[in-house]
């Protein structure tokens, strides 16, 4: 699903490579932690997967594509296969929860009907169905991160990249966010998460790739956080949920994730299944749209409370019911968008949020959202 072959990344003006001849393979359905000291190269790995940065040498394959073969014009289409979540949430401050999630679908031209179904489904999954009309500043940090996760998964990405998604959250809230990420992984999405949080890594017992000065020094199938190079400080605060909180990330269940997940129960959220077995792996090549999608004017989307009262609906991660899609959607699987913060070297300096999310190519028709970022309110 993701393969790095001899990847070296050297940023302009630096003497030492951020990544130094990395070889790496991540399989479909895996949950992978990237750990390592600050500056070890974790975010660089994520940016390379997104094609936000180009390697100095070596090749990267994502979803069957050699990233060198994807032209800049097609990068936004490629990125619809990826969802990205950041430490600082990056919500649109003047849009409510529903519209923040709807935004990413509007920009890629999804129909109003699709949006009116997919957004409530996704908000329900992340536990925010009741708060669809709130503005970001009316939410807690954890709730804001749930909105960001909803936005990242609403179009059903095959890969979810998370760059320190719990970095601004307290331990209990972090545990809840991790349970949500685990449930997303359980429904088949590959999750790659860069983190410094030892407690989370130790509890999850998933694959751990440790970077040190741009090289991989550890790759464990079910690892913990601490090693000689990143020791856990005795007595340091660990992200432990308080006693009354539901137990999280414990006892992996043997069942493989379902291909089309049901809406996970609360129990499922807190007892995430183990990673998908390696057998059922490698995917077909995911097509990147050969032609640009037709420009569809973003339809004004307003949440109706009745939308949130509907009977049980399929998980937002499951394939949607037959939906009218734009022609380009026939060739681009329903996915979501990326958001890594680092500016592409060859991109214009002033990018709109849609461009940062990979929803529009730089220079494409700007949207009218008055977009700006909003960070945690905590
Ligand atoms: N745009 C850039 N220009 C120059 N150097 C960069 C750039 N981005 C990252 N670097 C350098 O590359 C190295 C790896 O950085 P990277 O952000 O990948 O590390 P990280 O492990 O994610 O760190 P952190 O945990 O602090 O986020 C660091 O030495 C950093 O200074």
Tab-separated table of C-alpha atoms and ligand atoms in Angstrom:
chain	number	residue	atom	x	y	z
A	1	UNK	CA	0.000	0.000	0.000
A	2	UNK	CA	2.867	2.369	0.842
A	3	UNK	CA	6.441	1.602	-0.061
A	4	UNK	CA	9.569	3.701	0.344
A	5	UNK	CA	12.585	2.480	-1.600
A	6	UNK	CA	15.880	4.048	-0.565
A	7	UNK	CA	14.234	7.363	0.254
A	8	UNK	CA	16.511	10.236	1.060
A	9	UNK	CA	15.053	13.661	1.754
A	10	UNK	CA	17.313	16.630	2.048
A	11	UNK	CA	15.664	20.010	2.456
A	12	UNK	CA	17.168	22.958	0.641
A	13	UNK	CA	19.736	24.793	2.712
A	14	UNK	CA	20.344	21.924	5.114
A	15	UNK	CA	23.433	19.823	5.347
A	16	UNK	CA	22.013	16.736	6.970
A	17	UNK	CA	19.269	14.702	5.309
A	18	UNK	CA	15.950	14.611	7.132
A	19	UNK	CA	15.547	11.051	5.865
A	20	UNK	CA	18.527	8.964	4.940
A	21	UNK	CA	17.964	6.039	2.580
A	22	UNK	CA	14.782	4.768	4.183
A	23	UNK	CA	13.211	1.487	3.100
A	24	UNK	CA	9.739	0.927	4.352
A	25	UNK	CA	6.604	-0.971	3.516
A	26	UNK	CA	3.190	-0.453	5.089
A	27	UNK	CA	0.414	-2.871	4.241
A	28	UNK	CA	-3.259	-2.331	3.813
A	29	UNK	CA	-5.124	-2.224	7.100
A	30	UNK	CA	-2.116	-1.662	9.300
A	31	UNK	CA	-2.006	0.772	12.194
A	32	UNK	CA	1.497	2.160	12.358
A	33	UNK	CA	3.051	4.527	14.856
A	34	UNK	CA	5.966	6.670	13.772
A	35	UNK	CA	7.995	7.552	16.835
A	36	UNK	CA	11.307	9.226	17.435
A	37	UNK	CA	12.801	12.371	18.841
A	38	UNK	CA	11.851	15.769	17.521
A	39	UNK	CA	13.488	16.265	14.153
A	40	UNK	CA	13.952	12.545	13.513
A	41	UNK	CA	11.896	12.685	10.318
A	42	UNK	CA	8.357	11.575	11.227
A	43	UNK	CA	6.494	14.466	9.629
A	44	UNK	CA	8.773	14.307	6.611
A	45	UNK	CA	7.611	10.732	6.047
A	46	UNK	CA	3.981	11.813	6.144
A	47	UNK	CA	4.586	14.730	3.783
A	48	UNK	CA	6.299	12.451	1.331
A	49	UNK	CA	3.344	10.052	1.347
A	50	UNK	CA	1.095	12.999	0.547
A	51	UNK	CA	3.437	14.199	-2.157
A	52	UNK	CA	3.706	17.475	-0.308
A	53	UNK	CA	7.425	16.987	-0.531
A	54	UNK	CA	9.454	15.176	-3.094
A	55	UNK	CA	12.247	12.842	-2.146
A	56	UNK	CA	15.736	13.875	-3.064
A	57	UNK	CA	16.339	10.319	-4.200
A	58	UNK	CA	14.532	7.026	-4.132
A	59	UNK	CA	10.993	6.089	-5.061
A	60	UNK	CA	7.694	6.052	-3.229
A	61	UNK	CA	4.682	3.971	-4.155
A	62	UNK	CA	1.304	4.750	-2.629
A	63	UNK	CA	-1.807	2.774	-3.549
A	64	UNK	CA	-0.026	1.296	-6.503
A	65	UNK	CA	1.243	4.587	-7.877
A	66	UNK	CA	4.825	5.614	-8.242
A	67	UNK	CA	4.463	9.146	-6.928
A	68	UNK	CA	6.965	10.386	-9.495
A	69	UNK	CA	4.442	9.552	-12.162
A	70	UNK	CA	1.702	11.744	-10.699
A	71	UNK	CA	1.840	15.202	-12.216
A	72	UNK	CA	1.274	18.254	-10.061
A	73	UNK	CA	-2.064	18.718	-11.768
A	74	UNK	CA	-3.205	15.300	-10.617
A	75	UNK	CA	-1.921	15.535	-7.080
A	76	UNK	CA	-5.269	16.792	-5.718
A	77	UNK	CA	-6.999	13.752	-7.183
A	78	UNK	CA	-4.400	11.434	-5.727
A	79	UNK	CA	-4.819	13.062	-2.334
A	80	UNK	CA	-8.483	12.214	-2.250
A	81	UNK	CA	-7.342	8.751	-1.305
A	82	UNK	CA	-5.811	10.120	1.857
A	83	UNK	CA	-7.186	11.710	4.965
A	84	UNK	CA	-5.030	13.794	7.238
A	85	UNK	CA	-5.441	14.929	10.814
A	86	UNK	CA	-3.207	17.421	12.584
A	87	UNK	CA	-2.359	18.382	16.090
A	88	UNK	CA	-3.950	21.813	15.636
A	89	UNK	CA	-7.236	20.674	14.054
A	90	UNK	CA	-7.404	23.317	11.300
A	91	UNK	CA	-11.093	23.905	11.254
A	92	UNK	CA	-12.853	26.761	9.547
A	93	UNK	CA	-13.736	29.064	12.442
A	94	UNK	CA	-16.799	30.624	10.858
A	95	UNK	CA	-18.421	27.382	9.784
A	96	UNK	CA	-20.348	25.090	12.032
A	97	UNK	CA	-19.436	21.464	12.594
A	98	UNK	CA	-21.641	20.205	9.800
A	99	UNK	CA	-20.287	22.685	7.303
A	100	UNK	CA	-16.689	22.052	8.294
A	101	UNK	CA	-17.151	18.416	7.421
A	102	UNK	CA	-19.257	19.208	4.364
A	103	UNK	CA	-16.637	21.621	3.095
A	104	UNK	CA	-14.266	18.947	1.916
A	105	UNK	CA	-17.045	17.257	-0.033
A	106	UNK	CA	-18.340	20.481	-1.528
A	107	UNK	CA	-14.959	21.450	-2.842
A	108	UNK	CA	-14.598	18.188	-4.745
A	109	UNK	CA	-18.039	18.583	-6.234
A	110	UNK	CA	-20.040	15.993	-4.330
A	111	UNK	CA	-23.754	16.302	-4.750
A	112	UNK	CA	-25.908	17.940	-2.168
A	113	UNK	CA	-27.663	14.627	-1.616
A	114	UNK	CA	-24.392	12.862	-0.956
A	115	UNK	CA	-23.330	15.553	1.480
A	116	UNK	CA	-26.638	15.542	3.312
A	117	UNK	CA	-26.230	11.835	3.907
A	118	UNK	CA	-22.499	11.424	4.394
A	119	UNK	CA	-21.938	14.255	6.841
A	120	UNK	CA	-24.545	13.222	9.424
A	121	UNK	CA	-23.365	9.628	9.160
A	122	UNK	CA	-19.826	10.678	9.840
A	123	UNK	CA	-20.730	13.012	12.665
A	124	UNK	CA	-22.650	10.201	14.263
A	125	UNK	CA	-19.648	7.953	14.001
A	126	UNK	CA	-17.375	10.450	15.725
A	127	UNK	CA	-19.984	11.155	18.375
A	128	UNK	CA	-20.876	14.671	17.347
A	129	UNK	CA	-24.319	14.245	15.849
A	130	UNK	CA	-25.775	16.447	18.550
A	131	UNK	CA	-23.306	19.247	17.971
A	132	UNK	CA	-23.589	19.670	14.236
A	133	UNK	CA	-24.646	23.282	14.489
A	134	UNK	CA	-21.931	24.402	16.879
A	135	UNK	CA	-19.058	26.574	15.788
A	136	UNK	CA	-15.530	25.333	16.468
A	137	UNK	CA	-14.999	27.769	19.333
A	138	UNK	CA	-18.044	26.279	21.032
A	139	UNK	CA	-16.366	22.879	21.208
A	140	UNK	CA	-13.755	21.344	23.455
A	141	UNK	CA	-10.364	20.482	22.014
A	142	UNK	CA	-11.299	16.835	21.796
A	143	UNK	CA	-14.506	17.683	20.014
A	144	UNK	CA	-12.637	19.897	17.589
A	145	UNK	CA	-10.308	17.033	16.848
A	146	UNK	CA	-13.315	14.795	16.237
A	147	UNK	CA	-14.570	17.298	13.704
A	148	UNK	CA	-11.172	17.241	12.035
A	149	UNK	CA	-11.260	13.450	11.987
A	150	UNK	CA	-14.778	13.497	10.581
A	151	UNK	CA	-13.600	15.803	7.834
A	152	UNK	CA	-10.690	13.494	7.124
A	153	UNK	CA	-12.800	10.355	6.846
A	154	UNK	CA	-16.072	11.611	5.410
A	155	UNK	CA	-15.018	10.630	1.925
A	156	UNK	CA	-13.717	7.249	3.036
A	157	UNK	CA	-9.968	7.411	2.625
A	158	UNK	CA	-7.914	4.277	2.245
A	159	UNK	CA	-5.143	5.856	4.256
A	160	UNK	CA	-5.396	8.162	7.249
A	161	UNK	CA	-2.301	10.108	8.208
A	162	UNK	CA	-2.276	11.618	11.675
A	163	UNK	CA	0.468	13.976	12.743
A	164	UNK	CA	0.426	14.127	16.530
A	165	UNK	CA	-3.376	14.177	16.643
A	166	UNK	CA	-3.457	14.064	20.432
A	167	UNK	CA	-0.732	16.612	20.982
A	168	UNK	CA	-3.144	19.270	22.266
A	169	UNK	CA	-5.426	17.009	24.236
A	170	UNK	CA	-5.602	15.803	27.815
A	171	UNK	CA	-5.034	12.111	28.528
A	172	UNK	CA	-8.670	11.104	28.718
A	173	UNK	CA	-9.577	12.933	25.558
A	174	UNK	CA	-6.505	11.519	23.859
A	175	UNK	CA	-7.651	8.033	24.787
A	176	UNK	CA	-11.036	8.683	23.231
A	177	UNK	CA	-9.469	10.018	20.064
A	178	UNK	CA	-7.236	6.960	19.871
A	179	UNK	CA	-10.240	4.689	20.271
A	180	UNK	CA	-11.858	6.502	17.389
A	181	UNK	CA	-8.754	6.114	15.230
A	182	UNK	CA	-8.614	2.441	16.146
A	183	UNK	CA	-12.208	1.966	15.070
A	184	UNK	CA	-11.492	3.708	11.782
A	185	UNK	CA	-8.581	1.339	11.308
A	186	UNK	CA	-10.805	-1.591	12.221
A	187	UNK	CA	-13.061	-0.743	9.332
A	188	UNK	CA	-10.185	-1.139	6.931
A	189	UNK	CA	-8.460	2.230	6.748
A	190	UNK	CA	-4.699	2.125	7.053
A	191	UNK	CA	-3.631	4.526	9.800
A	192	UNK	CA	-0.182	6.043	10.147
A	193	UNK	CA	0.302	8.219	13.171
A	194	UNK	CA	3.315	10.238	14.243
A	195	UNK	CA	3.377	10.702	17.974
A	196	UNK	CA	5.476	11.475	21.008
A	197	UNK	CA	2.948	9.996	23.399
A	198	UNK	CA	4.476	6.970	25.045
A	199	UNK	CA	1.353	5.927	26.916
A	200	UNK	CA	-0.683	5.711	23.745
A	201	UNK	CA	1.891	3.670	21.868
A	202	UNK	CA	2.400	1.337	24.804
A	203	UNK	CA	-1.312	0.683	25.192
A	204	UNK	CA	-2.126	0.192	21.553
A	205	UNK	CA	0.579	-2.398	20.930
A	206	UNK	CA	0.585	-1.868	17.189
A	207	UNK	CA	3.388	-1.651	14.720
A	208	UNK	CA	6.010	0.878	15.798
A	209	UNK	CA	8.573	2.392	13.455
A	210	UNK	CA	11.194	4.419	15.233
A	211	UNK	CA	13.228	7.031	13.444
A	212	UNK	CA	16.485	8.478	14.611
A	213	UNK	CA	18.281	11.153	12.638
A	214	UNK	CA	16.397	10.183	9.531
A	215	UNK	CA	16.980	6.449	9.666
A	216	UNK	CA	14.786	3.616	10.867
A	217	UNK	CA	16.290	2.152	13.999
A	218	UNK	CA	13.347	-0.031	14.993
A	219	UNK	CA	10.369	-1.616	13.274
A	220	UNK	CA	8.346	-3.751	15.652
A	221	UNK	CA	5.115	-5.493	14.830
A	222	UNK	CA	3.586	-4.871	18.245
A	223	UNK	CA	5.821	-2.442	19.962
A	224	UNK	CA	5.921	0.053	22.756
A	225	UNK	CA	7.285	3.556	22.768
A	226	UNK	CA	10.451	3.499	24.786
A	227	UNK	CA	13.859	2.439	23.597
A	228	UNK	CA	17.349	3.491	24.499
A	229	UNK	CA	17.082	6.360	22.055
A	230	UNK	CA	13.733	7.595	23.355
A	231	UNK	CA	13.534	6.425	26.942
A	232	UNK	CA	10.378	6.914	28.924
A	233	UNK	CA	11.056	9.183	31.856
A	234	UNK	CA	10.115	7.360	35.048
A	235	UNK	CA	7.180	9.045	36.707
A	236	UNK	CA	6.457	11.258	33.740
A	237	UNK	CA	2.824	11.901	32.984
A	238	UNK	CA	1.415	9.255	30.749
A	239	UNK	CA	-1.825	9.566	28.891
A	240	UNK	CA	-3.822	7.362	31.167
A	241	UNK	CA	-7.557	7.603	31.245
A	242	UNK	CA	-9.034	8.224	34.676
A	243	UNK	CA	-10.578	5.354	36.534
A	244	UNK	CA	-14.115	6.083	35.454
A	245	UNK	CA	-13.202	6.350	31.826
A	246	UNK	CA	-13.839	3.379	29.584
A	247	UNK	CA	-10.848	1.091	29.198
A	248	UNK	CA	-9.072	1.887	26.002
A	249	UNK	CA	-6.816	0.062	23.605
A	250	UNK	CA	-6.762	-3.055	25.652
A	251	UNK	CA	-7.020	-6.688	24.641
A	252	UNK	CA	-6.830	-6.859	20.915
A	253	UNK	CA	-9.579	-8.937	19.419
A	254	UNK	CA	-8.566	-11.534	16.897
A	255	UNK	CA	-11.196	-10.795	14.308
A	256	UNK	CA	-10.006	-9.040	11.196
A	257	UNK	CA	-11.635	-5.756	10.327
A	258	UNK	CA	-14.721	-6.064	8.227
A	259	UNK	CA	-14.413	-4.865	4.698
A	260	UNK	CA	-17.501	-2.753	5.029
A	261	UNK	CA	-17.823	-1.727	8.607
A	262	UNK	CA	-20.947	-1.276	10.514
A	263	UNK	CA	-21.357	1.751	12.692
A	264	UNK	CA	-19.099	0.779	15.547
A	265	UNK	CA	-20.636	0.316	18.909
A	266	UNK	CA	-19.200	2.175	21.841
A	267	UNK	CA	-17.676	-1.100	22.984
A	268	UNK	CA	-16.032	-1.495	19.623
A	269	UNK	CA	-14.556	1.955	19.947
A	270	UNK	CA	-12.919	1.105	23.199
A	271	UNK	CA	-11.877	-2.418	22.351
A	272	UNK	CA	-10.485	-2.027	18.898
A	273	UNK	CA	-9.704	-5.152	16.970
A	274	UNK	CA	-6.166	-6.130	16.230
A	275	UNK	CA	-4.593	-5.082	12.965
A	276	UNK	CA	-5.744	-6.752	9.815
A	277	UNK	CA	-3.875	-9.973	9.180
A	278	UNK	CA	-1.330	-9.713	6.457
A	279	UNK	CA	-3.030	-12.268	4.259
A	280	UNK	CA	-5.781	-10.157	2.781
A	281	UNK	CA	-3.524	-7.429	1.596
A	282	UNK	CA	-2.363	-5.769	-1.388
A	283	UNK	CA	-4.828	-3.632	-3.158
A	284	UNK	CA	-5.414	-2.950	-6.739
A	285	UNK	CA	-4.008	0.258	-8.074
A	286	UNK	CA	-6.208	3.142	-7.150
A	287	UNK	CA	-6.809	5.258	-10.190
A	288	UNK	CA	-5.938	8.898	-10.173
A	289	UNK	CA	-8.425	10.746	-12.305
A	290	UNK	CA	-7.262	11.000	-15.863
A	291	UNK	CA	-9.226	14.167	-16.402
A	292	UNK	CA	-9.937	17.020	-14.054
A	293	UNK	CA	-13.259	16.799	-12.387
A	294	UNK	CA	-15.865	19.175	-13.699
A	295	UNK	CA	-16.046	22.281	-11.637
A	296	UNK	CA	-19.138	22.076	-9.517
A	297	UNK	CA	-20.249	25.140	-7.690
A	298	UNK	CA	-20.256	24.354	-4.001
A	299	UNK	CA	-23.862	24.050	-3.002
A	300	UNK	CA	-24.785	25.947	0.123
A	301	UNK	CA	-25.102	23.337	2.784
A	302	UNK	CA	-27.130	23.880	5.867
A	303	UNK	CA	-27.679	21.193	8.401
A	304	UNK	CA	-31.208	20.197	9.162
A	305	UNK	CA	-31.865	18.671	12.512
A	306	UNK	CA	-34.057	16.086	10.846
A	307	UNK	CA	-30.958	14.810	9.121
A	308	UNK	CA	-29.643	13.663	12.429
A	309	UNK	CA	-32.768	11.857	13.477
A	310	UNK	CA	-32.811	9.350	10.703
A	311	UNK	CA	-32.817	5.652	11.411
A	312	UNK	CA	-29.602	3.725	11.517
A	313	UNK	CA	-27.464	4.353	8.499
A	314	UNK	CA	-24.418	2.651	7.093
A	315	UNK	CA	-21.080	3.653	8.476
A	316	UNK	CA	-19.504	6.565	6.669
A	317	UNK	CA	-16.625	4.246	6.096
A	318	UNK	CA	-18.763	1.769	4.279
A	319	UNK	CA	-19.450	2.345	0.620
A	320	UNK	CA	-22.310	4.784	0.254
A	321	UNK	CA	-25.576	3.770	-1.254
A	322	UNK	CA	-25.887	4.511	-4.931
A	323	UNK	CA	-25.265	8.193	-5.208
A	324	UNK	CA	-25.190	10.529	-8.085
A	325	UNK	CA	-21.551	11.355	-8.555
A	326	UNK	CA	-19.795	13.666	-10.870
A	327	UNK	CA	-18.245	11.932	-13.865
A	328	UNK	CA	-14.808	12.143	-12.373
A	329	UNK	CA	-16.005	10.255	-9.351
A	330	UNK	CA	-16.340	7.241	-11.540
A	331	UNK	CA	-12.618	7.161	-11.792
A	332	UNK	CA	-11.665	8.458	-8.388
A	333	UNK	CA	-12.698	6.285	-5.500
A	334	UNK	CA	-14.476	8.094	-2.742
A	335	UNK	CA	-11.775	9.381	-0.517
A	336	UNK	CA	-10.874	12.282	1.590
A	337	UNK	CA	-8.263	14.859	1.644
A	338	UNK	CA	-5.000	15.656	3.210
A	339	UNK	CA	-3.945	18.612	5.160
A	340	UNK	CA	-0.334	18.503	6.135
A	341	UNK	CA	0.800	21.965	6.932
A	342	UNK	CA	4.072	22.160	5.148
A	343	UNK	CA	4.060	24.150	1.990
A	344	UNK	CA	5.197	22.405	-1.131
A	345	UNK	CA	8.352	23.918	-2.405
A	346	UNK	CA	6.842	24.492	-5.796
A	347	UNK	CA	3.482	25.706	-4.534
A	348	UNK	CA	2.421	29.330	-4.277
A	349	UNK	CA	3.052	30.883	-0.907
A	350	UNK	CA	-0.582	31.854	-0.292
A	351	UNK	CA	-2.587	28.684	-0.386
A	352	UNK	CA	-6.254	28.517	0.428
A	353	UNK	CA	-7.388	25.880	2.857
A	354	UNK	CA	-8.830	23.919	-0.028
A	355	UNK	CA	-5.392	23.888	-1.612
A	356	UNK	CA	-3.737	22.917	1.636
A	357	UNK	CA	-6.217	20.100	1.986
A	358	UNK	CA	-5.356	18.950	-1.491
A	359	UNK	CA	-8.877	19.606	-2.662
A	360	UNK	CA	-7.869	22.046	-5.325
A	361	UNK	CA	-4.707	22.395	-7.260
A	362	UNK	CA	-2.865	25.612	-6.460
A	363	UNK	CA	-4.152	28.253	-8.823
A	364	UNK	CA	-7.453	26.551	-9.455
A	365	UNK	CA	-10.573	28.599	-8.997
A	366	UNK	CA	-10.599	29.841	-5.426
A	367	UNK	CA	-13.463	29.009	-3.170
A	368	UNK	CA	-15.546	31.561	-1.361
A	369	UNK	CA	-15.259	30.242	2.133
A	370	UNK	CA	-13.275	33.039	3.668
A	371	UNK	CA	-11.256	30.204	4.978
A	372	UNK	CA	-8.701	30.457	7.694
A	373	UNK	CA	-7.377	28.071	10.215
A	374	UNK	CA	-8.521	27.760	13.742
A	375	UNK	CA	-6.547	26.056	16.408
A	376	UNK	CA	-7.420	24.499	19.677
A	377	UNK	CA	-9.426	26.585	22.081
A	378	UNK	CA	-8.043	24.800	25.037
B	1	LIG	N1	10.815	22.620	5.249
B	1	LIG	C1	11.961	22.290	5.824
B	1	LIG	N2	13.102	22.938	5.485
B	1	LIG	C2	14.275	22.596	6.051
B	1	LIG	N3	14.413	21.623	6.959
B	1	LIG	C3	13.317	20.956	7.342
B	1	LIG	C4	12.042	21.255	6.801
B	1	LIG	N4	11.143	20.431	7.360
B	1	LIG	C5	11.820	19.648	8.222
B	1	LIG	N5	13.114	19.962	8.209
B	1	LIG	C6	14.169	19.324	8.979
B	1	LIG	O1	14.103	17.943	8.708
B	1	LIG	C7	14.347	17.201	9.895
B	1	LIG	C8	13.156	16.282	10.148
B	1	LIG	O2	12.046	17.090	10.434
B	1	LIG	P1	10.598	16.459	10.688
B	1	LIG	O3	9.643	17.583	10.828
B	1	LIG	O4	10.341	15.450	9.681
B	1	LIG	O5	10.841	15.759	12.100
B	1	LIG	P2	9.797	15.181	13.148
B	1	LIG	O6	10.343	13.889	13.609
B	1	LIG	O7	8.447	15.193	12.577
B	1	LIG	O8	9.901	16.245	14.315
B	1	LIG	P3	8.784	16.684	15.388
B	1	LIG	O9	8.575	15.509	16.278
B	1	LIG	O10	9.420	17.827	16.112
B	1	LIG	O11	7.571	17.094	14.630
B	1	LIG	C9	14.581	18.202	11.001
B	1	LIG	O12	15.967	18.374	11.141
B	1	LIG	C10	13.970	19.455	10.471
B	1	LIG	O13	14.627	20.600	10.958
